[in-house]
Every structure is written in structure tokens, then in C-alpha cells.
DNA sequence: TTACCGATGTTCTAAATTATTCGTTTTTGT
DNA sequence: ACAAAAACGAATAATTTAGAACATCGGTAA
């Protein structure tokens, strides 16, 4: 195994576990401690990880928050959903992306696209997509919530209203049995509504954990969307309603 | 099998597996390692794959931008400077941070502080600092430059003018012998100036590579700052000027 | 046919990577 | 605080890989 590859794997492992001892890495890769030290030192020089005695951990910029753990939940499902959503977004189109871990996974999947124009109030999405020089990334201004990297508030809503884009990609906290979309956060709902108003197509992405979850604030109804991407078939009644309102259902 | 055909197959295999050793390819195609190397080098020249020792892998979609390399240059010096700047920022104070890799290092060093209130037009700084729940991070809105994660423009300047904070931390591209601060980017300069106007203390951080570098746009003069943090003692004349204007000089 | 051209194989030296050894520093247990 | 154990970094040796130079092969066009 080459050095580059091993360092990549180490980086992934560190991001996953938060901390690794040299012994663990020696056992994992079957090389000498000295080799691991060289790797870790090189990576620390690049700021990829933080070097400690006996091992290495995350560079302090990426601390493990509640948000980080939420991000790993249902990751496989989210990735499948994200792949599917990305397939339905053509190159060179314009889109909104709002807050939510599912949306961030979608942003990741969109990295292979070309020339996208993206308006977002999600700091993580902006950071991810702005790495692509051919993308236009526009971020809303305001106070950043540490909880999820979201930017919310009146000003953000006005900001969204400046645009009229092809696609709006929104995430939610819960879906009621009758298709009512629910969220925990009042401000976030206002922004999602603004996005729905100003998008030609509205794509909703939600994994099965959102079914029947009780959140407080009403956002709208599933029937207002153009397409619904999920990983588990919804209840029969809801499926029929979607069909009636010509909402495309994509079960991934 | 022709060269073109083999290279095509290699490309497919790399995309499939993510990484291939030369040995694997030698076995797969029954040719000598030298032939494989020639193939890989040619393909790497075209940017199709990324060459490593012992094999080749995917060309990372996140291209190694000029920004990425700039970020590693003088990293050790930048870290020392950042530590020193951080020591001069008290907990619970408010500050501006603008664009630049040095500023990002400073943001990193500020992660150990408490209750900071930060206004920035630097996406990376915002992402880093927003991980801390007790920080208030406010980001300017607008188009994100992929080059450096900066948000610039008229609106950003107005945004800065909304605030009056304790500290302004600015970076620059060059310092002339007489202390003139220079930058390559006109828009960036406007924002730095706005920050200087609206900060009670202005901290300038610049490593030695900035001395005598010729950038085009005039930002201001070192004497307008409250303190100057660097890693190498400036020329005698400049040192005296700083002393005359009561600018604190910190050589780290 | 014959000279030429590109691709491949062969050989050899330089460079990169890894393992090993050893003295020094840091951590840990008492 | 002290000593043992663990970990570190530097130096060096061993191994692997890279790259250049040249020979060979097969096809092509004059």
C-alpha cells in the first residue's frame, strides 16, 4: 500500500473515530511505528490532523458536536437519497439548498456536476460547494447557528426572495401521515417557505426516520413539492395522495 | 492491446477501485512496470488520474487550488504569529476577521477562547469558529469566491459598516519599505479599510514573505494599526517608524 | 525492400519509502 | 520526586519504485 493511500485512510479513520493511537494504526496497516509517526507528522504539518503523544486526533477545527453525530445517522440511506436527487439536477442549473444534514449529503453528491449556481443559508454546503471554481455559490448573511451551520432570520428570508431559481432542495424534521411537513424551528420554516415560493421545482428529501415524527411548526404539505426522495415507501394513503397531486415519488 | 485501449481500461479501473498499484496493473495487462509507468504518467499529465508512489488513484475532484498550497506555505510561522495574536485577544471580546490564510490560522488559534463575537467575510473562518456554541459568528452574505472562500463586494462593505467592534484582524499581500500596506485585490482592500474604520484596535498579521512584495492596491499604512504581528524583525527604518507611531511590534 | 516511427522491453542509477537502531524526552506509576 | 516504561526523533540501512537510456519489435510509407 502506498504512502498516499495510507495517509488517506488514516485521515478517514481519524475523522470517523476522533482519535487514534499509533499502536492501533500499526496493527491496522502492518507497518512499523516509525512509519506511522512519519505519516502523522506529515499530515499534522498540513494541518489535516492534530498530533498528540501516542497518537493523533482531529484538527481542533472539527470538533465532535451533536451535529456531527447526527450527520452520521442513517448515512447510507442519506447517501442513496442524495445520489438520486443529484441525478435529477442537470448541469448548469440554479438551485436553493437549505439547512439539514440530508441536504449536506446532497451537496456532496452535487460536487460532480458542472457549473451549478447555488444559493444557500447553510454554511457547510457553501464551504463544500465553493471548492469548485466553476460553481457560483451565494451565501446568505447573518448569524451562524453553531448547532447546524445554518443562517436564519428575517434578513435571510428577504435574501432568498431576491432570487428565482430552477430547483429548491429542502429538508424537514418530520412528515405527518397526511403529508404535512413539519419542523422544529419557526425561523427555518419561514426560509423553507420562501425557497418553495421562488423555485420552479421543489425537491424534498427525507429518510424514513422522518415519518410520523412530531415536530411543532407546520411548513406546508408534501403535495406542494415537485418530487419526494426517500428511502422507504410511505404509507399507502400518502402514496396515493402524491400520485393524485402528481408529485414524483423516488424510493431509493 | 494498443496503448490507447489499455489507458482507457486503466482509467475505468481507477474510477471503479479508486486506487491501483503498478503491480496490479502489471499482472492485469501482462506488460512491464515501465510500460505501466509511462501510461500512468501520460494520464496524470492529462489530469485523468493522480500519480502516487507505487500506483495511481483518482484525480481528487477538489482540485489542489493555488489556495490550498498557499495555505501550507510558512505554516509554522503563521502558527506562531497566530498564537501571539490570540494571546492579545481577551475572552468575550468582539472582532472582525477578514480574508487570508494567516487570518484562518488565527481563527484556529482563537478556538480556545470563550464567548467571542466574530464578524467575518471569510467562509473558512466562519465554518471554523461556528463550531463553538458559545461564540457568536456573523458572516457577510454574497457570492463566495472559490479562490479563497472570501465574500467581497459593495454589499459586504456596507455589512461591515453596521458594526463597531473591539478588534479588527486584517491580513495583507505585501508591505512596502515605508510601511505602506498593499493588496492584489481592490474589493478586498475596501473591506479591510471598512474594518479598520470600525475597530477600536487594528491588529495586522503578516509573515516575512510579505515584506517588499509588490501588490498593486494601496490599503493604508502600518502606522494606522494598533499592533503588528510578524515572524521576522522588519527593517530598522520601519521599526523606528512603528515606534514613533506607537504601534506595538510583536516578533514571534 | 528499406528507412522510419512509435510502442515496448531491458538495464541501470537515482530517488523515495520503510525498517531498524539508539539516545533523548515525555508520560506514568509509586 | 523518582524510576520505569513508553514514545519520540535522528541517523542509517534495506527495500521498493521511478526515470533515463538504449535495444528490440512490428507496422507503415516511400
Coordinates of C-alpha atoms (C1' of nucleotides) in Angstrom, one line a residue:
Chain A
X1 CA 0.0 0.0 0.0
X2 CA 1.4 3.4 -0.9
X3 CA 2.0 6.2 1.4
X4 CA -0.6 8.5 -0.1
X5 CA -3.3 5.9 0.2
X6 CA -2.4 5.0 3.7
X7 CA -2.5 8.6 4.7
X8 CA -5.9 9.0 3.1
X9 CA -7.2 6.0 5.1
X10 CA -5.7 7.4 8.3
X11 CA -7.4 10.7 7.6
X12 CA -10.7 9.0 7.2
X13 CA -10.3 6.9 10.3
X14 CA -9.4 10.0 12.3
X15 CA -12.5 11.8 11.1
X16 CA -14.5 8.8 12.0
X17 CA -13.1 7.9 15.4
X18 CA -11.8 11.2 16.6
X19 CA -8.6 9.8 17.9
X20 CA -6.2 7.0 17.0
X21 CA -3.2 5.6 18.8
X22 CA -0.1 4.7 17.0
X23 CA -0.4 1.2 18.1
X24 CA -3.9 0.9 16.6
X25 CA -2.5 2.2 13.3
X26 CA 0.5 -0.1 13.4
X27 CA -1.8 -3.0 13.8
X28 CA -4.2 -1.8 11.2
X29 CA -1.6 -1.2 8.5
X30 CA 1.1 -3.7 9.5
X31 CA 3.9 -1.2 9.4
X32 CA 6.3 0.0 12.0
X33 CA 5.5 2.7 14.5
X34 CA 8.1 4.9 12.9
X35 CA 6.3 4.8 9.6
X36 CA 3.1 5.8 11.2
X37 CA 4.9 8.7 13.0
X38 CA 6.2 10.0 9.7
X39 CA 2.7 9.8 8.3
X40 CA 1.1 11.6 11.2
X41 CA 3.8 14.2 11.3
X42 CA 3.4 15.0 7.7
X43 CA -0.3 15.2 8.0
X44 CA 0.0 17.4 11.0
X45 CA 2.3 19.7 9.0
X46 CA -0.5 20.0 6.5
X47 CA -3.0 20.8 9.3
X48 CA -5.0 17.7 8.5
X49 CA -4.8 16.2 11.9
X50 CA -3.5 17.2 15.3
X51 CA -0.6 15.4 16.7
X52 CA -0.6 14.1 20.3
X53 CA 1.7 11.9 22.3
X54 CA 1.0 8.3 21.4
X55 CA -1.3 9.1 18.5
X56 CA -3.3 11.8 16.7
X57 CA -6.7 13.3 16.7
X58 CA -8.9 15.7 14.8
X59 CA -7.6 19.0 14.0
X60 CA -9.3 21.2 16.6
X61 CA -11.3 22.9 13.9
X62 CA -13.6 19.9 13.5
X63 CA -14.8 19.1 17.0
X64 CA -17.3 16.4 17.5
X65 CA -20.6 18.1 18.2
X66 CA -24.1 16.7 18.5
X67 CA -24.4 17.9 14.9
X68 CA -21.5 15.7 13.8
X69 CA -23.1 12.7 15.3
X70 CA -26.5 13.5 13.7
X71 CA -24.6 13.7 10.4
X72 CA -23.6 10.1 10.6
X73 CA -27.0 8.7 11.4
X74 CA -28.7 7.0 8.5
X75 CA -25.7 8.0 6.5
X76 CA -26.1 5.1 4.0
X77 CA -29.7 6.0 3.4
X78 CA -28.9 9.6 3.0
X79 CA -26.2 8.9 0.5
X80 CA -28.6 6.8 -1.6
X81 CA -31.2 9.6 -1.5
X82 CA -28.5 12.2 -2.3
X83 CA -27.3 10.2 -5.3
X84 CA -30.9 10.0 -6.7
X85 CA -31.5 13.7 -6.1
X86 CA -28.2 14.7 -7.8
X87 CA -29.2 12.6 -10.8
X88 CA -32.3 14.8 -11.2
X89 CA -30.4 18.1 -11.2
X90 CA -28.9 19.0 -14.6
X91 CA -25.5 20.7 -15.0
X92 CA -25.6 24.4 -15.2
X93 CA -28.9 24.8 -13.4
X94 CA -29.6 27.0 -10.4
X95 CA -30.8 25.9 -7.0
X96 CA -31.5 26.7 -3.4
X97 CA -30.3 24.4 -0.7
X98 CA -31.3 24.9 2.9
X99 CA -30.4 23.6 6.3
X100 CA -30.1 19.9 7.2
X101 CA -27.8 17.0 7.2
X102 CA -29.5 15.4 4.3
X103 CA -29.1 18.5 2.3
X104 CA -25.4 18.5 3.0
X105 CA -25.1 15.0 1.7
X106 CA -26.9 16.1 -1.4
X107 CA -24.4 18.9 -1.8
X108 CA -21.6 16.4 -1.6
X109 CA -23.2 14.4 -4.3
X110 CA -23.5 17.5 -6.5
X111 CA -19.8 18.0 -6.5
X112 CA -19.5 16.0 -9.7
X113 CA -21.8 18.4 -11.5
X114 CA -20.7 21.3 -13.6
X115 CA -21.4 25.0 -13.5
X116 CA -24.1 24.9 -10.8
X117 CA -25.4 28.2 -9.3
X118 CA -26.3 27.6 -5.7
X119 CA -27.9 29.9 -3.2
X120 CA -27.8 28.6 0.4
X121 CA -28.1 29.6 4.0
X122 CA -26.1 26.5 5.1
X123 CA -22.5 27.2 5.9
X124 CA -21.4 23.7 5.4
X125 CA -23.0 23.5 2.0
X126 CA -21.4 26.7 1.0
X127 CA -18.0 25.6 2.2
X128 CA -18.3 22.3 0.3
X129 CA -19.5 23.7 -3.0
X130 CA -17.3 26.7 -3.1
X131 CA -14.3 24.4 -3.6
X132 CA -15.5 24.1 -7.2
X133 CA -14.2 27.0 -9.3
X134 CA -16.9 26.6 -11.9
X135 CA -19.8 26.8 -9.4
X136 CA -21.4 30.1 -8.3
X137 CA -22.1 29.9 -4.6
X138 CA -24.1 32.6 -2.9
X139 CA -24.5 32.5 0.8
X140 CA -27.0 34.4 2.9
X141 CA -25.5 36.8 5.5
X142 CA -26.3 36.8 9.2
X143 CA -25.6 35.0 12.4
X144 CA -24.4 31.4 12.1
X145 CA -26.0 28.8 14.4
X146 CA -23.4 26.6 15.8
X147 CA -25.9 23.8 16.1
X148 CA -26.1 23.1 12.3
X149 CA -24.2 25.9 10.5
X150 CA -27.5 27.5 9.5
X151 CA -28.1 31.1 8.9
X152 CA -31.7 32.1 9.7
X153 CA -33.7 35.2 10.4
X154 CA -35.8 37.9 8.7
X155 CA -32.9 39.1 6.6
X156 CA -32.2 35.6 5.3
X157 CA -35.8 35.3 4.2
X158 CA -35.5 38.6 2.3
X159 CA -32.3 37.4 0.8
X160 CA -34.0 34.3 -0.6
X161 CA -36.7 36.4 -2.1
X162 CA -34.1 38.2 -4.3
X163 CA -33.8 35.0 -6.4
X164 CA -35.9 32.9 -8.6
X165 CA -34.1 29.6 -9.3
X166 CA -34.7 26.3 -11.1
X167 CA -34.7 24.0 -8.1
X168 CA -35.3 24.3 -4.4
X169 CA -33.9 21.5 -2.3
X170 CA -35.4 21.4 1.2
X171 CA -35.1 19.1 4.2
X172 CA -37.5 18.7 7.1
X173 CA -37.7 17.3 10.6
X174 CA -40.9 15.4 10.2
X175 CA -43.7 14.3 7.9
X176 CA -47.2 13.7 9.2
X177 CA -49.4 10.9 7.9
X178 CA -51.4 13.2 5.8
X179 CA -48.3 14.6 4.2
X180 CA -48.0 17.7 6.4
X181 CA -44.3 18.8 6.5
X182 CA -43.1 19.7 10.0
X183 CA -40.1 21.3 11.5
X184 CA -38.9 22.2 15.0
X185 CA -37.7 25.7 14.1
X186 CA -40.0 28.5 13.3
X187 CA -37.4 30.6 11.5
X188 CA -36.2 27.7 9.4
X189 CA -39.7 27.1 8.2
X190 CA -40.0 30.7 7.0
X191 CA -37.0 30.2 4.9
X192 CA -38.1 26.9 3.5
X193 CA -41.4 28.5 2.5
X194 CA -39.5 31.3 0.8
X195 CA -37.5 28.8 -1.1
X196 CA -40.6 26.9 -2.2
X197 CA -42.1 30.2 -3.4
X198 CA -39.1 31.0 -5.5
X199 CA -38.3 27.7 -7.1
X200 CA -39.6 26.3 -10.3
X201 CA -39.3 22.7 -8.9
X202 CA -39.3 21.8 -5.3
X203 CA -37.4 18.7 -4.3
X204 CA -38.0 17.3 -0.8
X205 CA -35.5 14.8 0.6
X206 CA -36.2 12.9 3.8
X207 CA -35.2 9.5 5.1
X208 CA -37.6 7.1 6.8
X209 CA -36.7 8.4 10.3
X210 CA -38.8 11.5 9.5
X211 CA -42.1 9.6 9.0
X212 CA -44.5 10.3 11.8
X213 CA -42.1 12.3 13.8
X214 CA -43.8 15.1 15.7
X215 CA -42.3 18.5 15.1
X216 CA -44.2 21.6 16.0
X217 CA -44.1 24.0 13.2
X218 CA -46.1 23.5 10.0
X219 CA -44.1 24.1 6.9
X220 CA -46.5 23.1 4.2
X221 CA -47.6 19.9 2.5
X222 CA -45.9 17.3 0.6
X223 CA -48.3 17.9 -2.3
X224 CA -46.7 21.3 -2.9
X225 CA -43.5 19.6 -3.9
X226 CA -42.5 18.5 -7.4
X227 CA -40.7 15.4 -6.2
X228 CA -40.2 13.5 -3.0
X229 CA -37.0 11.5 -2.4
X230 CA -36.9 8.9 0.4
X231 CA -35.5 5.5 1.2
X232 CA -38.7 3.8 2.4
X233 CA -42.1 3.6 0.7
X234 CA -44.6 5.9 2.6
X235 CA -48.0 4.7 3.7
X236 CA -50.4 3.7 1.0
X237 CA -52.7 6.6 1.7
X238 CA -49.9 9.1 1.3
X239 CA -48.6 7.4 -1.8
X240 CA -52.0 7.8 -3.4
X241 CA -52.2 11.4 -2.4
X242 CA -48.8 12.0 -4.0
X243 CA -50.0 10.4 -7.2
X244 CA -53.1 12.5 -7.3
X245 CA -51.1 15.7 -7.0
X246 CA -48.5 14.5 -9.5
X247 CA -45.6 14.5 -7.0
X248 CA -42.9 12.2 -8.3
X249 CA -42.0 9.6 -5.7
X250 CA -38.5 8.3 -5.7
X251 CA -37.8 5.4 -3.3
X252 CA -34.1 4.8 -3.3
Chain B
X1 CA -3.6 -4.5 -27.0
X2 CA -3.0 -0.9 -28.1
X3 CA -1.8 1.8 -25.8
X4 CA -4.9 3.9 -26.1
X5 CA -7.1 1.0 -25.3
X6 CA -5.0 0.0 -22.3
X7 CA -5.1 3.5 -20.9
X8 CA -8.9 3.6 -21.3
X9 CA -9.2 0.4 -19.3
X10 CA -6.9 1.7 -16.7
X11 CA -9.0 4.8 -16.4
X12 CA -12.1 2.7 -15.9
X13 CA -10.4 0.6 -13.3
X14 CA -9.2 3.6 -11.4
X15 CA -12.7 5.1 -11.4
X16 CA -14.0 1.8 -10.2
X17 CA -11.5 0.9 -7.5
X18 CA -10.2 4.3 -6.5
X19 CA -6.7 3.2 -6.4
X20 CA -4.4 0.8 -8.3
X21 CA -0.9 -0.3 -7.7
X22 CA 1.6 -0.7 -10.5
X23 CA 1.9 -4.4 -9.6
X24 CA -1.8 -5.0 -10.0
X25 CA -1.8 -3.3 -13.4
X26 CA 1.3 -5.3 -14.5
X27 CA -0.5 -8.5 -13.6
X28 CA -3.7 -7.4 -15.2
X29 CA -2.2 -6.4 -18.6
X30 CA 0.9 -8.6 -18.7
X31 CA 3.3 -5.8 -19.6
X32 CA 6.3 -4.5 -17.8
X33 CA 6.1 -2.0 -14.9
X34 CA 7.9 0.6 -17.1
X35 CA 5.1 0.5 -19.6
X36 CA 2.5 1.0 -16.9
X37 CA 4.5 3.9 -15.5
X38 CA 4.6 5.5 -18.9
X39 CA 0.8 5.1 -19.2
X40 CA 0.2 6.5 -15.8
X41 CA 2.5 9.5 -16.2
X42 CA 0.8 10.3 -19.5
X43 CA -2.6 10.1 -18.0
X44 CA -1.5 12.1 -15.0
X45 CA -0.3 14.8 -17.4
X46 CA -3.8 14.9 -18.8
X47 CA -5.2 15.2 -15.3
X48 CA -7.2 11.9 -15.7
X49 CA -5.6 10.3 -12.7
X50 CA -3.4 11.2 -9.8
X51 CA 0.0 9.7 -9.7
X52 CA 1.4 8.3 -6.4
X53 CA 4.4 6.3 -5.5
X54 CA 3.7 2.7 -6.4
X55 CA 0.5 3.4 -8.3
X56 CA -2.2 5.9 -9.1
X57 CA -5.5 7.0 -7.8
X58 CA -8.5 9.2 -8.6
X59 CA -7.7 12.7 -9.5
X60 CA -9.3 14.4 -6.5
X61 CA -12.3 16.3 -7.6
X62 CA -11.4 19.0 -5.2
X63 CA -8.5 20.3 -7.3
X64 CA -5.4 21.3 -5.5
X65 CA -6.0 25.0 -5.8
X66 CA -3.4 27.7 -5.5
X67 CA -5.2 28.5 -2.3
X68 CA -4.6 25.1 -0.9
X69 CA -0.8 25.3 -1.5
X70 CA -0.7 28.9 -0.2
X71 CA -2.3 27.6 3.0
X72 CA 0.6 25.3 3.7
X73 CA 3.3 27.8 3.0
X74 CA 5.0 29.2 6.0
X75 CA 2.6 27.3 8.1
X76 CA 4.9 27.1 11.1
X77 CA 5.5 30.8 11.1
X78 CA 1.8 31.5 10.7
X79 CA 1.0 29.4 13.6
X80 CA 3.5 31.2 15.8
X81 CA 2.1 34.5 14.8
X82 CA -1.5 33.3 15.3
X83 CA -0.6 32.1 18.8
X84 CA 0.7 35.5 19.7
X85 CA -2.3 37.4 18.2
X86 CA -4.7 35.1 20.1
X87 CA -2.9 35.9 23.3
X88 CA -3.8 39.6 22.8
X89 CA -7.5 39.0 22.3
X90 CA -9.4 38.7 25.6
X91 CA -12.3 36.4 26.0
X92 CA -15.8 37.8 25.4
X93 CA -14.5 40.5 23.1
X94 CA -15.8 41.3 19.6
X95 CA -13.7 41.2 16.5
X96 CA -13.6 41.4 12.7
X97 CA -11.6 38.8 10.7
X98 CA -11.2 39.2 7.0
X99 CA -9.7 37.2 4.2
X100 CA -6.4 35.4 4.1
X101 CA -4.7 32.3 5.1
X102 CA -2.9 33.9 8.0
X103 CA -6.3 35.0 9.4
X104 CA -7.6 31.5 9.1
X105 CA -4.7 30.3 11.2
X106 CA -5.5 33.0 13.7
X107 CA -9.1 31.8 13.8
X108 CA -7.9 28.4 14.6
X109 CA -5.8 29.7 17.5
X110 CA -8.9 31.5 18.8
X111 CA -10.8 28.3 19.2
X112 CA -9.6 28.0 22.8
X113 CA -11.1 31.4 23.7
X114 CA -14.6 31.9 25.2
X115 CA -17.6 33.8 24.2
X116 CA -16.1 35.7 21.2
X117 CA -18.3 37.7 18.9
X118 CA -16.9 37.5 15.4
X119 CA -17.9 39.2 12.2
X120 CA -16.2 37.9 9.1
X121 CA -16.4 37.7 5.3
X122 CA -14.2 34.6 5.3
X123 CA -16.2 31.4 4.8
X124 CA -13.5 29.2 6.3
X125 CA -13.2 31.3 9.4
X126 CA -16.9 31.2 9.9
X127 CA -17.0 27.5 9.4
X128 CA -14.2 27.0 11.9
X129 CA -15.5 29.3 14.6
X130 CA -19.1 28.4 14.4
X131 CA -18.3 25.0 15.8
X132 CA -18.1 26.7 19.2
X133 CA -21.5 27.1 20.7
X134 CA -20.6 30.0 22.9
X135 CA -19.2 32.1 20.0
X136 CA -21.4 34.4 18.1
X137 CA -20.4 34.2 14.4
X138 CA -21.8 36.6 11.9
X139 CA -21.0 36.1 8.3
X140 CA -21.5 38.6 5.4
X141 CA -23.7 37.5 2.6
X142 CA -22.9 37.3 -1.1
X143 CA -21.0 35.4 -3.7
X144 CA -18.3 33.2 -2.3
X145 CA -15.0 33.2 -4.2
X146 CA -13.8 29.7 -4.7
X147 CA -10.2 31.0 -4.7
X148 CA -10.1 31.7 -1.0
X149 CA -13.6 31.4 0.4
X150 CA -13.9 35.2 0.6
X151 CA -17.1 37.2 0.3
X152 CA -16.5 40.6 -1.2
X153 CA -18.4 43.4 -2.9
X154 CA -20.2 46.6 -2.1
X155 CA -22.8 44.8 0.0
X156 CA -20.1 43.3 2.1
X157 CA -18.6 46.7 2.8
X158 CA -22.0 48.0 3.9
X159 CA -22.4 44.9 6.0
X160 CA -19.1 45.7 7.9
X161 CA -20.2 49.3 8.5
X162 CA -23.2 48.0 10.5
X163 CA -20.8 47.1 13.3
X164 CA -18.3 48.7 15.7
X165 CA -16.2 46.1 17.3
X166 CA -13.2 45.8 19.7
X167 CA -10.7 44.3 17.4
X168 CA -10.1 44.2 13.6
X169 CA -7.8 41.5 12.4
X170 CA -6.6 42.1 8.9
X171 CA -4.2 40.4 6.6
X172 CA -2.4 41.7 3.6
X173 CA -0.5 40.7 0.5
X174 CA 2.5 43.0 0.8
X175 CA 4.2 45.6 2.9
X176 CA 6.4 48.3 1.3
X177 CA 9.6 49.5 2.9
X178 CA 7.9 52.7 4.1
X179 CA 5.1 50.7 5.8
X180 CA 2.5 51.0 3.0
X181 CA 0.1 48.1 3.1
X182 CA -0.6 46.6 -0.3
X183 CA -3.0 44.0 -1.6
X184 CA -3.7 42.5 -5.0
X185 CA -7.5 42.9 -4.8
X186 CA -9.3 46.2 -5.0
X187 CA -12.5 44.8 -3.4
X188 CA -10.7 43.2 -0.6
X189 CA -9.0 46.5 0.2
X190 CA -12.3 48.3 0.5
X191 CA -13.4 45.8 3.1
X192 CA -10.2 45.9 5.0
X193 CA -10.5 49.7 5.2
X194 CA -14.0 49.4 6.4
X195 CA -12.8 47.1 9.1
X196 CA -10.1 49.5 10.2
X197 CA -12.6 52.3 10.4
X198 CA -14.9 50.3 12.6
X199 CA -12.4 48.7 15.0
X200 CA -11.2 50.1 18.3
X201 CA -7.9 48.2 17.8
X202 CA -6.5 47.1 14.5
X203 CA -4.2 44.1 14.5
X204 CA -2.2 43.4 11.4
X205 CA -0.6 39.9 11.0
X206 CA 1.9 39.1 8.2
X207 CA 4.7 36.7 7.9
X208 CA 8.1 37.7 6.5
X209 CA 7.2 36.7 2.9
X210 CA 5.1 39.8 2.7
X211 CA 8.0 42.2 3.1
X212 CA 8.8 44.1 0.0
X213 CA 6.3 42.2 -2.1
X214 CA 4.8 44.3 -4.8
X215 CA 1.0 44.3 -4.8
X216 CA -0.9 46.9 -6.7
X217 CA -3.6 48.3 -4.5
X218 CA -2.9 50.6 -1.6
X219 CA -4.7 49.7 1.6
X220 CA -3.2 52.1 4.1
X221 CA -0.2 52.3 6.3
X222 CA 1.2 50.2 9.0
X223 CA 1.2 53.2 11.3
X224 CA -2.6 53.1 11.3
X225 CA -2.6 49.8 13.1
X226 CA -2.5 49.3 16.8
X227 CA -0.2 46.3 16.7
X228 CA 1.8 44.4 14.1
X229 CA 2.5 40.7 14.5
X230 CA 5.2 39.1 12.3
X231 CA 7.9 36.5 12.5
X232 CA 10.9 38.5 11.3
X233 CA 12.1 41.8 12.5
X234 CA 11.3 44.5 9.9
X235 CA 14.0 46.9 8.6
X236 CA 15.4 49.3 11.1
X237 CA 13.8 52.3 9.5
X238 CA 10.4 50.8 9.6
X239 CA 10.9 49.6 13.2
X240 CA 11.6 53.2 14.2
X241 CA 8.5 54.5 12.4
X242 CA 6.4 52.0 14.2
X243 CA 7.8 53.1 17.5
X244 CA 7.2 56.7 16.7
X245 CA 3.5 56.0 15.9
X246 CA 3.2 53.8 19.0
X247 CA 2.4 50.7 17.0
X248 CA 3.2 47.6 19.1
X249 CA 5.6 45.3 17.3
X250 CA 5.4 41.6 18.1
X251 CA 8.1 39.5 16.6
X252 CA 7.2 35.9 17.2
Chain C
dT1 C1' 13.0 -3.8 -49.8
dT2 C1' 14.4 -0.3 -46.6
dA3 C1' 14.3 3.5 -43.6
dC4 C1' 11.4 5.3 -40.1
dC5 C1' 8.4 5.7 -36.2
dG6 C1' 6.1 4.6 -32.2
dA7 C1' 5.5 1.3 -28.6
dT8 C1' 7.5 -1.9 -25.6
dG9 C1' 11.2 -4.4 -23.1
dT10 C1' 15.7 -4.2 -20.6
dT11 C1' 19.1 -2.4 -17.7
dC12 C1' 21.0 0.6 -14.6
dT13 C1' 21.2 4.6 -11.5
dA14 C1' 18.8 7.9 -8.6
dA15 C1' 15.1 8.8 -5.5
dA16 C1' 11.6 7.6 -2.3
dT17 C1' 9.9 4.8 1.2
dT18 C1' 10.2 1.8 5.0
dA19 C1' 12.6 -0.7 8.8
dT20 C1' 16.0 -0.7 12.4
dT21 C1' 18.7 1.1 15.9
dC22 C1' 19.8 4.2 19.6
dG23 C1' 20.0 8.2 22.5
dT24 C1' 16.7 11.6 24.4
dT25 C1' 12.3 13.3 26.1
dT26 C1' 7.7 12.6 27.9
dT27 C1' 4.5 10.1 30.5
dT28 C1' 3.1 7.1 34.2
dG29 C1' 3.1 4.6 38.4
dT30 C1' 4.7 4.5 43.0
Chain D
dA1 C1' 10.1 13.3 43.4
dC2 C1' 11.9 9.4 41.3
dA3 C1' 12.3 5.4 38.4
dA4 C1' 10.4 2.5 34.8
dA5 C1' 8.0 2.4 30.6
dA6 C1' 6.6 4.4 26.6
dA7 C1' 7.1 7.4 22.9
dC8 C1' 9.9 10.5 20.1
dG9 C1' 13.3 12.0 16.7
dA10 C1' 17.5 11.4 14.2
dA11 C1' 20.6 8.5 11.6
dT12 C1' 21.3 4.7 8.8
dA13 C1' 20.5 0.6 6.3
dA14 C1' 17.5 -2.1 3.4
dT15 C1' 13.9 -2.2 0.1
dT16 C1' 11.0 -0.6 -3.3
dT17 C1' 9.9 2.4 -7.1
dA18 C1' 11.0 5.9 -10.5
dG19 C1' 13.0 7.5 -14.6
dA20 C1' 16.5 7.8 -18.2
dA21 C1' 19.0 5.5 -21.9
dC22 C1' 19.2 2.2 -25.2
dA23 C1' 17.8 -2.1 -27.7
dT24 C1' 14.1 -4.6 -29.9
dC25 C1' 9.9 -5.4 -32.3
dG26 C1' 6.1 -4.6 -35.7
dG27 C1' 3.9 -1.9 -38.8
dT28 C1' 4.0 1.8 -42.5
dA29 C1' 5.2 4.5 -46.3
dA30 C1' 8.5 5.9 -49.6

